[in-house]
Short mmCIF file of C-alpha atoms and ligand atoms in Angstrom, two decimals:
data_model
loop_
_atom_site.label_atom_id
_atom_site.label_comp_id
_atom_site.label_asym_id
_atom_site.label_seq_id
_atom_site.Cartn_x
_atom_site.Cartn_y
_atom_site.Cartn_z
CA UNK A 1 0.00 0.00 0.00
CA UNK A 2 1.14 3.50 -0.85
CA UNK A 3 1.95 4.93 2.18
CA UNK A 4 0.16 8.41 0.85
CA UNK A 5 -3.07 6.31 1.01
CA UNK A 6 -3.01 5.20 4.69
CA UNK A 7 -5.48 6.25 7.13
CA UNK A 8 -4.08 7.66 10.05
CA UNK A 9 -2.45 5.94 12.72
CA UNK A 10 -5.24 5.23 15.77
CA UNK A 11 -8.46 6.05 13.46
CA UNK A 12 -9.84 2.78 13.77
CA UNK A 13 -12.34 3.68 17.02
CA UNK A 14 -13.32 6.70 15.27
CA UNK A 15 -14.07 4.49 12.43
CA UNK A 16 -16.07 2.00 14.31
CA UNK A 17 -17.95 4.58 15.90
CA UNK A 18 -19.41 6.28 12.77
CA UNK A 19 -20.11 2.78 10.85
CA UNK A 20 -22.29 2.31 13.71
CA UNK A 21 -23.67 6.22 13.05
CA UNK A 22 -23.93 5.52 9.21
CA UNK A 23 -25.86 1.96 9.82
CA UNK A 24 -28.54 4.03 11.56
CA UNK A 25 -29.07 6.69 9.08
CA UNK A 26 -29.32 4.05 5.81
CA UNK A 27 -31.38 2.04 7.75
CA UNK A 28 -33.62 5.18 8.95
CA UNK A 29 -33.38 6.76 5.10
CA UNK A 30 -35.69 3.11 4.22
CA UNK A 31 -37.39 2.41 7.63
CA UNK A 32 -40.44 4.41 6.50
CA UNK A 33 -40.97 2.38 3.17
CA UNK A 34 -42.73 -0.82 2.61
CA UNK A 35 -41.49 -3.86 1.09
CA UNK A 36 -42.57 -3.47 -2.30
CA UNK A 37 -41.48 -0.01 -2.61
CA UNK A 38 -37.62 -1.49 -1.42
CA UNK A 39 -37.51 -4.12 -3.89
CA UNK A 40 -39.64 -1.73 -6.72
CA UNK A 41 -37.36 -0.74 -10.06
CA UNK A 42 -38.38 2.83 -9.97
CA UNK A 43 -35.88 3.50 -12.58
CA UNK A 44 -33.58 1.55 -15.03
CA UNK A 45 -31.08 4.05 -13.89
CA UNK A 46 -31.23 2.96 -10.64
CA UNK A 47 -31.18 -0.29 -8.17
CA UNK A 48 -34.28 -1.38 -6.50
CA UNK A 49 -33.15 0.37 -2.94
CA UNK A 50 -32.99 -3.18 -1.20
CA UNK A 51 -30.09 -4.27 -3.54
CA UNK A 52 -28.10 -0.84 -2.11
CA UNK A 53 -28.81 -2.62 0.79
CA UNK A 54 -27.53 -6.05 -0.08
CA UNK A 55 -24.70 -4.50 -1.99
CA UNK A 56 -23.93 -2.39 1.12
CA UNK A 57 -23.41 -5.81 3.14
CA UNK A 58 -21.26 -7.88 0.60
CA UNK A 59 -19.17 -5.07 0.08
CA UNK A 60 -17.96 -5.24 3.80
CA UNK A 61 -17.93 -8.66 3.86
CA UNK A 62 -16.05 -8.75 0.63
CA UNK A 63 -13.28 -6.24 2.31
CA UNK A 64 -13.17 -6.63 5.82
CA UNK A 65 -14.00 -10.09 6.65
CA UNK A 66 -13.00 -11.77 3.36
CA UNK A 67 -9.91 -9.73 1.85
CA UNK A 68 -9.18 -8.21 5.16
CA UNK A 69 -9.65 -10.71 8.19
CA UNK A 70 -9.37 -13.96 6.21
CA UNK A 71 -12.32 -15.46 6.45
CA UNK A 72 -14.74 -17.10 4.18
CA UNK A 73 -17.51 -14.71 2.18
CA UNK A 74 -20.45 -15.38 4.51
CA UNK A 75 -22.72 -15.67 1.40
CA UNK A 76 -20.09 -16.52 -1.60
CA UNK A 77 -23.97 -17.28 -3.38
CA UNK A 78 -24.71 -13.49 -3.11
CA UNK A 79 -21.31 -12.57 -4.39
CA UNK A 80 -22.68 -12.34 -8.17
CA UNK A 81 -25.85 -10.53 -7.76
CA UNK A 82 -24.31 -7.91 -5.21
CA UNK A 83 -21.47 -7.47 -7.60
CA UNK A 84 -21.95 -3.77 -9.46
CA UNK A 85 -19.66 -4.65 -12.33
CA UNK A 86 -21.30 -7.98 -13.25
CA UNK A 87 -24.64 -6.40 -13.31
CA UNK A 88 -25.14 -3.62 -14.12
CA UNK A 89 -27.81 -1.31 -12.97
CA UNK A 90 -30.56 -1.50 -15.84
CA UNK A 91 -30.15 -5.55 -14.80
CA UNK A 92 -30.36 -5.18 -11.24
CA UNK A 93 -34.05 -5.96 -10.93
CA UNK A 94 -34.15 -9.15 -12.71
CA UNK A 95 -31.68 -10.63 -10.28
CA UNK A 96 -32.56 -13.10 -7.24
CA UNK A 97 -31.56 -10.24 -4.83
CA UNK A 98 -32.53 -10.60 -0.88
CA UNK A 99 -35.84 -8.63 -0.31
CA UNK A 100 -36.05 -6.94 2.82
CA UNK A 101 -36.13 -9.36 5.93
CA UNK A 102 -33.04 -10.95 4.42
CA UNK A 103 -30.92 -7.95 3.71
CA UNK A 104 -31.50 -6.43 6.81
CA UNK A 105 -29.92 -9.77 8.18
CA UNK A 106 -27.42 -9.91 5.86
CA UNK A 107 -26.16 -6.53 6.92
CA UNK A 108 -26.19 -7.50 10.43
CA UNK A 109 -24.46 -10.94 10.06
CA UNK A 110 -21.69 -9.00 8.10
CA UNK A 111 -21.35 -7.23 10.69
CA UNK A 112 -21.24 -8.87 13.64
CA UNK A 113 -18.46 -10.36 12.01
CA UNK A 114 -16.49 -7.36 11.56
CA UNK A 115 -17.11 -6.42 15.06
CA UNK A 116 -15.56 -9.73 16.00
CA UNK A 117 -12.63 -8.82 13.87
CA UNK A 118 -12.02 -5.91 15.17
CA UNK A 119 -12.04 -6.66 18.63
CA UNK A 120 -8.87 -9.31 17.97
CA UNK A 121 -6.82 -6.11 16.88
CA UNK A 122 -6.54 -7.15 13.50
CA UNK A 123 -8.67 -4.21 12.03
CA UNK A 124 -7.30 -1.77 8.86
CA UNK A 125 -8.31 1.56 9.36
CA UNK A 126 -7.85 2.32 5.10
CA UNK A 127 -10.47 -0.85 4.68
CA UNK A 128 -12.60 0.42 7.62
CA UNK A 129 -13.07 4.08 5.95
CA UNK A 130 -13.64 2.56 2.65
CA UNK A 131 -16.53 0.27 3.57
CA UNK A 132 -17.63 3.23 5.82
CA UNK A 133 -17.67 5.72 2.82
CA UNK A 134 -19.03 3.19 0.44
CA UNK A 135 -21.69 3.02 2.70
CA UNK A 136 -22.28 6.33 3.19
CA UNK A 137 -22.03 7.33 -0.58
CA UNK A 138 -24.48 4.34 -1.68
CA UNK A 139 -27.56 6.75 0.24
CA UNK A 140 -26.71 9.79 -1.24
CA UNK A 141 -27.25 7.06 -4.47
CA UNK A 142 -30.68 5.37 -2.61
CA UNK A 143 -31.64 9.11 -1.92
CA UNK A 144 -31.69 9.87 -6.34
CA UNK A 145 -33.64 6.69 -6.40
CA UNK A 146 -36.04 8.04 -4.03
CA UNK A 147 -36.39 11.31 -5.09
CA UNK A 148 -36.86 10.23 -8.75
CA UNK A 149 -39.70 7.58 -7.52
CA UNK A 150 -41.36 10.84 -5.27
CA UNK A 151 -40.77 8.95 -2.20
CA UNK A 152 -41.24 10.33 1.32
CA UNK A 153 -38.10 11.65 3.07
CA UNK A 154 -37.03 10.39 6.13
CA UNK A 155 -37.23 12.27 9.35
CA UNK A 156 -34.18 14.56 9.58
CA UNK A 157 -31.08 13.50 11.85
CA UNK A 158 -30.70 15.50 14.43
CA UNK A 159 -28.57 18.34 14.09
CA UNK A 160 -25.12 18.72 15.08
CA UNK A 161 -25.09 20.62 18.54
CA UNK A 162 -23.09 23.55 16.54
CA UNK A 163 -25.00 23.71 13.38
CA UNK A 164 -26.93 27.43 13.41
CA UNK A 165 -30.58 26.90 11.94
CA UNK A 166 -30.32 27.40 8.24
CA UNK A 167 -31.73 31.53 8.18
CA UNK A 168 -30.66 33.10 5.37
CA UNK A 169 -32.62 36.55 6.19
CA UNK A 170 -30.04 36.92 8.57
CA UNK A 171 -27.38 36.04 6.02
CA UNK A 172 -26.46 39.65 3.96
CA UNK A 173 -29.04 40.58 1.70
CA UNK A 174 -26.71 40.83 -1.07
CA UNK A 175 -25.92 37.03 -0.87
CA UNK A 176 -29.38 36.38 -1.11
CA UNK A 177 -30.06 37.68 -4.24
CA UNK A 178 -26.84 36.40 -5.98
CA UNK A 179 -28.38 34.37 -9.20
CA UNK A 180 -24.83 32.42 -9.92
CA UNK A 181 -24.03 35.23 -13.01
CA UNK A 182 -22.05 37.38 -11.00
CA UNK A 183 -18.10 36.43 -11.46
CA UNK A 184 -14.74 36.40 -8.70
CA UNK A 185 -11.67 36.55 -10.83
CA UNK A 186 -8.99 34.29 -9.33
CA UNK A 187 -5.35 35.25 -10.18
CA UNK A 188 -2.95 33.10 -12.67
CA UNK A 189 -0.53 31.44 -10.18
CA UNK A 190 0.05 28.17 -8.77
CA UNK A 191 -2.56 26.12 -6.75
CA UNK A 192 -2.92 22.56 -5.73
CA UNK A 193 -4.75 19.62 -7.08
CA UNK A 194 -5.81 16.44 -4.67
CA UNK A 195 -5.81 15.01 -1.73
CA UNK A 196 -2.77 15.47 0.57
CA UNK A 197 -1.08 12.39 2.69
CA UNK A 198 -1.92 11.89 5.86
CA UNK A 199 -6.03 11.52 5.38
CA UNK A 200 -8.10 9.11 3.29
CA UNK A 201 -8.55 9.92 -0.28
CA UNK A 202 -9.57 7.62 -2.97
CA UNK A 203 -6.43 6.44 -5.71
CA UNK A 204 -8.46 8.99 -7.54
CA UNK A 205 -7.41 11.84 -5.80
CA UNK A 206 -4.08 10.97 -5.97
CA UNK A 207 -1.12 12.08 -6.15
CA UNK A 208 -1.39 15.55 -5.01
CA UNK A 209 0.43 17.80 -7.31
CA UNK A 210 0.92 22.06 -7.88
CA UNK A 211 -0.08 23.05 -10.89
CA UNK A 212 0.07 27.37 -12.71
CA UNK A 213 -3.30 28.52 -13.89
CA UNK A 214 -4.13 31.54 -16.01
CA UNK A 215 -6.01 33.79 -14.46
CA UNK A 216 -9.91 33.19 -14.89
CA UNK A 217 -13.23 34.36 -13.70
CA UNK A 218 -15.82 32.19 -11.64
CA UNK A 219 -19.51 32.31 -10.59
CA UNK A 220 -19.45 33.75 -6.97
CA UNK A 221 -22.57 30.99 -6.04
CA UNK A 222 -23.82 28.81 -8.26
CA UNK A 223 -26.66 28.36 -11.26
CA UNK A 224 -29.67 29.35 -9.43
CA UNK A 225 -33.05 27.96 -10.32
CA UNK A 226 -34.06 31.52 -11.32
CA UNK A 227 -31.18 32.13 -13.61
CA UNK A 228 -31.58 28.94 -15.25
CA UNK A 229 -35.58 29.54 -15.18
CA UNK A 230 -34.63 32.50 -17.30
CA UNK A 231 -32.66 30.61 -19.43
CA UNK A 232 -35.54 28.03 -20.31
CA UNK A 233 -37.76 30.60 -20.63
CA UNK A 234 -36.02 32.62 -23.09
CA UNK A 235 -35.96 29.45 -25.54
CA UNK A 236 -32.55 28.40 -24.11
CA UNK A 237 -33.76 24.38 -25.09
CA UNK A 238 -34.82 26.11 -28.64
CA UNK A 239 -31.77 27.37 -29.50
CA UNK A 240 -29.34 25.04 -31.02
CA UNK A 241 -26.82 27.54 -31.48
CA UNK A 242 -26.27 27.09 -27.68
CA UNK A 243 -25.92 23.35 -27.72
CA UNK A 244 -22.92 21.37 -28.38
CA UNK A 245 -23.94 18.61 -31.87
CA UNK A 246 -23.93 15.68 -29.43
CA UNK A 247 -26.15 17.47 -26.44
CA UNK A 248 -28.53 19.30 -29.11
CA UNK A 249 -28.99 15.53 -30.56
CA UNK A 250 -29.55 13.97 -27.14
CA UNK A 251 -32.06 16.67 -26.06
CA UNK A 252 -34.48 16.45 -29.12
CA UNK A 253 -34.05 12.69 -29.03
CA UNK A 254 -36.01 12.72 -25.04
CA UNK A 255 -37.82 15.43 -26.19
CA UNK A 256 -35.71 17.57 -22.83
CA UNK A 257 -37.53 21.07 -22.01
CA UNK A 258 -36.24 22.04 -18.73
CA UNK A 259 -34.47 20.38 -15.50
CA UNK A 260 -35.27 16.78 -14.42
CA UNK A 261 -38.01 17.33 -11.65
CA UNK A 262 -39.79 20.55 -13.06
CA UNK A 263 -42.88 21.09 -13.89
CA UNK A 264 -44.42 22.87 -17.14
CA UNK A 265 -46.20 25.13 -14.51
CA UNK A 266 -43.32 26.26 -12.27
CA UNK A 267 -43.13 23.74 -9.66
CA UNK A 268 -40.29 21.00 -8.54
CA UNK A 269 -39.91 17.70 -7.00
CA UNK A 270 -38.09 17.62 -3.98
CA UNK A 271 -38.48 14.03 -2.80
CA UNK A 272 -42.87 13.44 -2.15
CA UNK A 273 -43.18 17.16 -2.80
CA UNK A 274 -43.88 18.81 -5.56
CA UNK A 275 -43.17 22.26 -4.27
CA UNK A 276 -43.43 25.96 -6.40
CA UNK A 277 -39.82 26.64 -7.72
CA UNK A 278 -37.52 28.86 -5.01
CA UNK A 279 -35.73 30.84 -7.56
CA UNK A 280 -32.92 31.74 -4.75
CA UNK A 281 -31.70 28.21 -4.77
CA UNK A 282 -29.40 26.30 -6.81
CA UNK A 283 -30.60 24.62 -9.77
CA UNK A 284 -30.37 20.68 -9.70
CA UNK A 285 -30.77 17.87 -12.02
CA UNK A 286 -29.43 19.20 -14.94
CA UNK A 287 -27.17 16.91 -17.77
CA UNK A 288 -23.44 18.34 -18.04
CA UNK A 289 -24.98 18.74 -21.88
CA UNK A 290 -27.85 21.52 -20.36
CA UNK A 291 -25.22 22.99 -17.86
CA UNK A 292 -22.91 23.41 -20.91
CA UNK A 293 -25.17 24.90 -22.75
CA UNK A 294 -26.40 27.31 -20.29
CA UNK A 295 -22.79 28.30 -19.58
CA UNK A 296 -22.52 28.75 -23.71
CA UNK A 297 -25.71 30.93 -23.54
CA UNK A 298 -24.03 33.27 -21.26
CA UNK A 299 -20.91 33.46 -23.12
CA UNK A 300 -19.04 31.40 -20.39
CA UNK A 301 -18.16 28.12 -19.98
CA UNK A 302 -17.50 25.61 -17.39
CA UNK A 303 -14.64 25.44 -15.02
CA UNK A 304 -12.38 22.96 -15.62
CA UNK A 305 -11.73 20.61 -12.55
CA UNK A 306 -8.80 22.49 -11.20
CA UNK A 307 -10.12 26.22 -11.65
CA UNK A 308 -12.63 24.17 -9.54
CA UNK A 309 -10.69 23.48 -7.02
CA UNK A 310 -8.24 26.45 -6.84
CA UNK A 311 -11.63 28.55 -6.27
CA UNK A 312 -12.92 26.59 -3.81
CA UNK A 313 -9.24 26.13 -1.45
CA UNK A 314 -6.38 28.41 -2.84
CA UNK A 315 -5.35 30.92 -0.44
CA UNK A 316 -3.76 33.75 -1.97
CA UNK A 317 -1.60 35.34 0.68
CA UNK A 318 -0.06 32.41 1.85
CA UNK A 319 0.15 30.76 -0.91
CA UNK A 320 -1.46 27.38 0.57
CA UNK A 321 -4.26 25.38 -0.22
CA UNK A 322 -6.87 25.29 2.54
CA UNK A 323 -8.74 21.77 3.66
CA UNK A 324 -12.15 23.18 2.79
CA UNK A 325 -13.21 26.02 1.47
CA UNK A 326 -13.67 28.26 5.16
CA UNK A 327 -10.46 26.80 6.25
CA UNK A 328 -8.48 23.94 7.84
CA UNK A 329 -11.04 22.71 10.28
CA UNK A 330 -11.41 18.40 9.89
CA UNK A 331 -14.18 16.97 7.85
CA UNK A 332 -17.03 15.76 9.47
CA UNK A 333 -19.64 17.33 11.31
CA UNK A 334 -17.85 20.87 11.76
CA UNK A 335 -19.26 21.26 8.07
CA UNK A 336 -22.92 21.45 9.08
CA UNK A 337 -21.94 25.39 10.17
CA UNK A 338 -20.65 25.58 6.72
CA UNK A 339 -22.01 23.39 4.80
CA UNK A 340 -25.67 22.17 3.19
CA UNK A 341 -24.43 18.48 3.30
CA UNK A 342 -25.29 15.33 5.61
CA UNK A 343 -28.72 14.63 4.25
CA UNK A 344 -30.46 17.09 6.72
CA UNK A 345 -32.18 19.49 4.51
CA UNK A 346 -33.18 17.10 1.58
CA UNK A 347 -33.01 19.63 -0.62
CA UNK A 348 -30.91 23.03 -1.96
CA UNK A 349 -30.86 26.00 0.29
CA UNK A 350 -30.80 29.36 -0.57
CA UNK A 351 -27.44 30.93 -2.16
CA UNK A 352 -25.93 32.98 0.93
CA UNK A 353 -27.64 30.46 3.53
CA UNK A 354 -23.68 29.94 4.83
CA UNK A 355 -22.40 33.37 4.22
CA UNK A 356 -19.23 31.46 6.40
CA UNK A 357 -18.76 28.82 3.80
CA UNK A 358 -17.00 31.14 1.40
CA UNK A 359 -13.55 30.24 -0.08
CA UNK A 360 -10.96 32.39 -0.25
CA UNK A 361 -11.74 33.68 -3.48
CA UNK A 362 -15.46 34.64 -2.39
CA UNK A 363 -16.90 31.65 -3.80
CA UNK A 364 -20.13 30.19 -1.83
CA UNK A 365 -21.40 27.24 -1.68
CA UNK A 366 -18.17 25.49 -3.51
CA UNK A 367 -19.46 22.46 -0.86
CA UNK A 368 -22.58 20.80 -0.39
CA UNK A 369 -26.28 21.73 -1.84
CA UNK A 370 -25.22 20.41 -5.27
CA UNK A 371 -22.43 18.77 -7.19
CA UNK A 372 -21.02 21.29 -10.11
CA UNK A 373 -19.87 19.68 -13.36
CA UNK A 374 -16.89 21.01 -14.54
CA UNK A 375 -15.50 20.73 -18.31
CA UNK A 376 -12.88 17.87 -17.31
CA UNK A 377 -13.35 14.27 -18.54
CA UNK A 378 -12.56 11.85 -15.48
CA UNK A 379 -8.94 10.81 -15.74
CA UNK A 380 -5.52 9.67 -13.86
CA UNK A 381 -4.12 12.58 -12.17
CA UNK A 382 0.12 12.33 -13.40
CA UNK A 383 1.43 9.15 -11.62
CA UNK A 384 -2.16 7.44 -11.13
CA UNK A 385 -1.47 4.54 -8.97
CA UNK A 386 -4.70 2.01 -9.08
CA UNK A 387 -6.00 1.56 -4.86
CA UNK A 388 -6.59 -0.61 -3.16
CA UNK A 389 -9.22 -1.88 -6.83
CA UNK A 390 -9.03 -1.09 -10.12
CA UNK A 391 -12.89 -1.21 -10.44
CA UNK A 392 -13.15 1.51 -8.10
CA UNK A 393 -12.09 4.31 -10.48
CA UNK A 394 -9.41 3.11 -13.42
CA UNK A 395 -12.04 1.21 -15.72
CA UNK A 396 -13.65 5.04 -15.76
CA UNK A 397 -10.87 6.71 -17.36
CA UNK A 398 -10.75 7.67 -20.75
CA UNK A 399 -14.31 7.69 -21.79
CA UNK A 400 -17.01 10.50 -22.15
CA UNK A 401 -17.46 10.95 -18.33
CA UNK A 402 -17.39 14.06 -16.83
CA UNK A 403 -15.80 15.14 -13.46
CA UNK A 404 -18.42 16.68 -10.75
CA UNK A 405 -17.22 18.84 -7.49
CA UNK A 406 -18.01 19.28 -4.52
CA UNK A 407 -20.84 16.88 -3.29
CA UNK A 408 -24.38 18.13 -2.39
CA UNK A 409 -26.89 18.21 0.43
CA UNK A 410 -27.12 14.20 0.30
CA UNK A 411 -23.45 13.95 0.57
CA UNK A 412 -22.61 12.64 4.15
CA UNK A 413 -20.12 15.26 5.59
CA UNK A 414 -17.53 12.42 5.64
CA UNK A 415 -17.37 12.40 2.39
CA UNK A 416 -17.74 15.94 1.19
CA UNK A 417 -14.15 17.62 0.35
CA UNK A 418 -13.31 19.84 -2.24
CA UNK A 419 -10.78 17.07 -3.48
CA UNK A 420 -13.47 14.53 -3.85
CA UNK A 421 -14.04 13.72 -7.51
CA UNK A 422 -17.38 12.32 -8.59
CA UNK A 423 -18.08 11.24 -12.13
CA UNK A 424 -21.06 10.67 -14.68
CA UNK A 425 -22.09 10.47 -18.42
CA UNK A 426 -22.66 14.06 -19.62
CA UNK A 427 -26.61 12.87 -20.18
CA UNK A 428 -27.68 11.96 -16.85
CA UNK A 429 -29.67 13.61 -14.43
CA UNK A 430 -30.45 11.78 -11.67
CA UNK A 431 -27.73 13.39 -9.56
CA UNK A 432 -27.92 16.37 -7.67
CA UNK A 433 -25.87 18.45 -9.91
CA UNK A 434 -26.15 21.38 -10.89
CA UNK A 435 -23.55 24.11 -12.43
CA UNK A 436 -21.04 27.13 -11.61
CA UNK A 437 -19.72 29.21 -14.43
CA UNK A 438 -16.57 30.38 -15.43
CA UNK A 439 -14.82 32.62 -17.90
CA UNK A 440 -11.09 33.32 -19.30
CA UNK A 441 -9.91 36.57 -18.05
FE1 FE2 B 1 -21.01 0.03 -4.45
#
């Protein structure tokens, strides 16, 4: 193992402690559906939601008590079925996957048996925050499948003791009626890409290298649902001139008039609620082909991955990159002052809700609400080095996906750094993505 990619010394009881945490919230985020609507293909995009839950399970059995600890799969009979690369998703619900009872046992059995493991000393803290971030990335996945099906949200988890209620009247007025069309310009200079040693990252992420950008202009917050209600409005979906060949080609093919979850008459889906649009939120649901083309309307275009990322950490004066966006504070639940992430709003907020989020640039927002697709296709940094599986991001490269920063409000906090790299076909929608602008200088 690289030693860039080890967790740190003495995380392991840290670890334990929030895969307990993240077993209660998946198991609350489906507690309040019945069977049928677990095991239910709402989409051939997605998994029925009791496969995530299946999946979950022989994942941790596959790497902590198989790979890790030695011992036999507990159901090598599962191993096919619960195996993302042998079936794919539009397969998923013709497979003899465990309905609920069974998964929920499953998941338990597993472990139990990792608990075991752990207890004889023989646990890996880089295989502990794996499975725990696996986990914990699957619901912000189960949460797309629910809010495409219109299913009920769960009850919120309580919030961390020093989250302030979300209030954005008492955030500046000015924030509040940023639209995502105003622009910071960020100097030419050096800044860094990737995850430093010393924490988790996925190979991904990897390694962490400087890099000099020209100087370049970037949307203070990002695409609001009014600005990009303008845009649809003023025949931005009728005017191929805005549209690359490809997205133009894909958009008249599903007949695509607006966002994924909007109404003809103004309203949008947020989970069972079809609710009039809030035009001071960001926009979600969008293709990377609609954000480019809204960016093209506008005469920008979209960042590319590092702009992205030298926006949302580079700190001028010194030179440095910071952790996240406000600063150096650790991941976890010190975002929720920052942050609209952990699955607590289940939904966008208001731009200028965290007026305390900003980056050093002046950017808002740059984490949580919703993931921003930049221009970059999803690729080895220099030096890629394949860990700890190839299937987790190598078999991605080189094809038409595009890179998406910066996580969104289903995005457990865990998870959510501005070094995180998510990744997609430039058609889909079912994310919570939305866009951020940027120009040349
Ligand atoms: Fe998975």
């Amino acid at each position: 193992m690289p030693s860039e990619t080890a967790a740190p010394p003495g995380a392991t009881g840290d670890v334990l402690e929030a895969l307990r945490d993240t077993r209660d919230r998946t198991l609350a985020l489906v507690a309040q559906l019945d069977d049928d609507t677990l095991a239910r293909v709402h989409s051939p995009l997605m998994s029925p939601l009791v496969w995530d839950l299946g999946h979950i399970a022989a994942f941790e059995d596959l790497w902590l008590a198989h790979r890790a600890g030695g011992l036999p799969l507990l159901r090598a009979d599962l191993a096919e079925v619960y195996d993302a690369f042998e079936t794919p998703r539009a397969q998923r619900g013709e497979l003899p996957y465990l309905r609920r009872a069974e998964a929920l046992a499953y998941l338990e059995q597993v472990r139990e048996r990792v608990l075991a493991l752990a207890a004889d000393g023989t646990a890996d803290g880089f295989l502990h925050e794996l499975v725990l971030r696996h986990e914990q990335q699957h619901t912000e996945t189960m949460l797309q499948t629910m809010e495409l099906a219109h299913l009920p949200a769960p009850a919120p988890a309580p919030a961390p003791a020093s989250a302030p209620a979300h209030d954005v009247a008492a955030a500046d007025g000015a924030l509040a009626a940023l639209t995502g069309l105003e622009l910071v310009e960020v100097p030419a200079g050096p800044c860094r890409v990737g995850a430093p040693a010393g924490r988790f990252a996925y190979d991904n992420e990897r390694p962490c290298h400087e890099l000099e950008l020209p100087a370049f202009r970037i949307g203070r917050a990002p695409v609001t649902n009014g600005a990009f209600h303008a845009f649809v409005a003023g025949g931005g979906y009728r005017r191929p001139e805005w549209w690359s060949r490809e997205a133009w080609a894909w958009k008249e093919q599903y007949d695509i008039e607006r966002p994924a979850g909007w109404t003809a008459d103004g309203c949008e889906w947020r989970m069972d609620r079809c609710e009039p649009l809030d035009p001071s939120k960001p926009v979600v649901h969008v293709s990377w082909f609609e954000a480019d083309a809204f960016a093209r309307a506008h005469g920008a275009r979209l960042p590319t991955e590092a702009e992205w990322e030298k926006a949302a950490t580079w700190e001028q004066e010194t030179q440095t990159a910071r952790r996240q966006p406000w600063g150096d504070a650790p991941d976890g639940d010190a975002i929720a002052t920052h942050a609209n992430v952990d699955q607590r709003s289940f939904g966008t907020l208001p731009v200028g809700t965290h007026p305390h989020g900003a980056s050093p640039a002046g950017c808002l927002g740059m984490v949580g609400d919703a993931w921003e697709w930049t221009a970059s296709r999803f690729d080895g940094y220099p030096g890629f080095a394949a860990h700890p599986y190839r299937e987790y991001s190598e078999v991605f490269f080189g094809g038409d996906h595009r890179v998406l920063r910066g996580g969104s409000w289903a995005t457990r906090a865990r998870v959510a750094t501005p070094a995180f790299r998510n990744w997609d076909h430039p058609q889909r929608r079912q994310i919570f993505a939305g866009l951020r602008i940027a120009k040349d200088v």
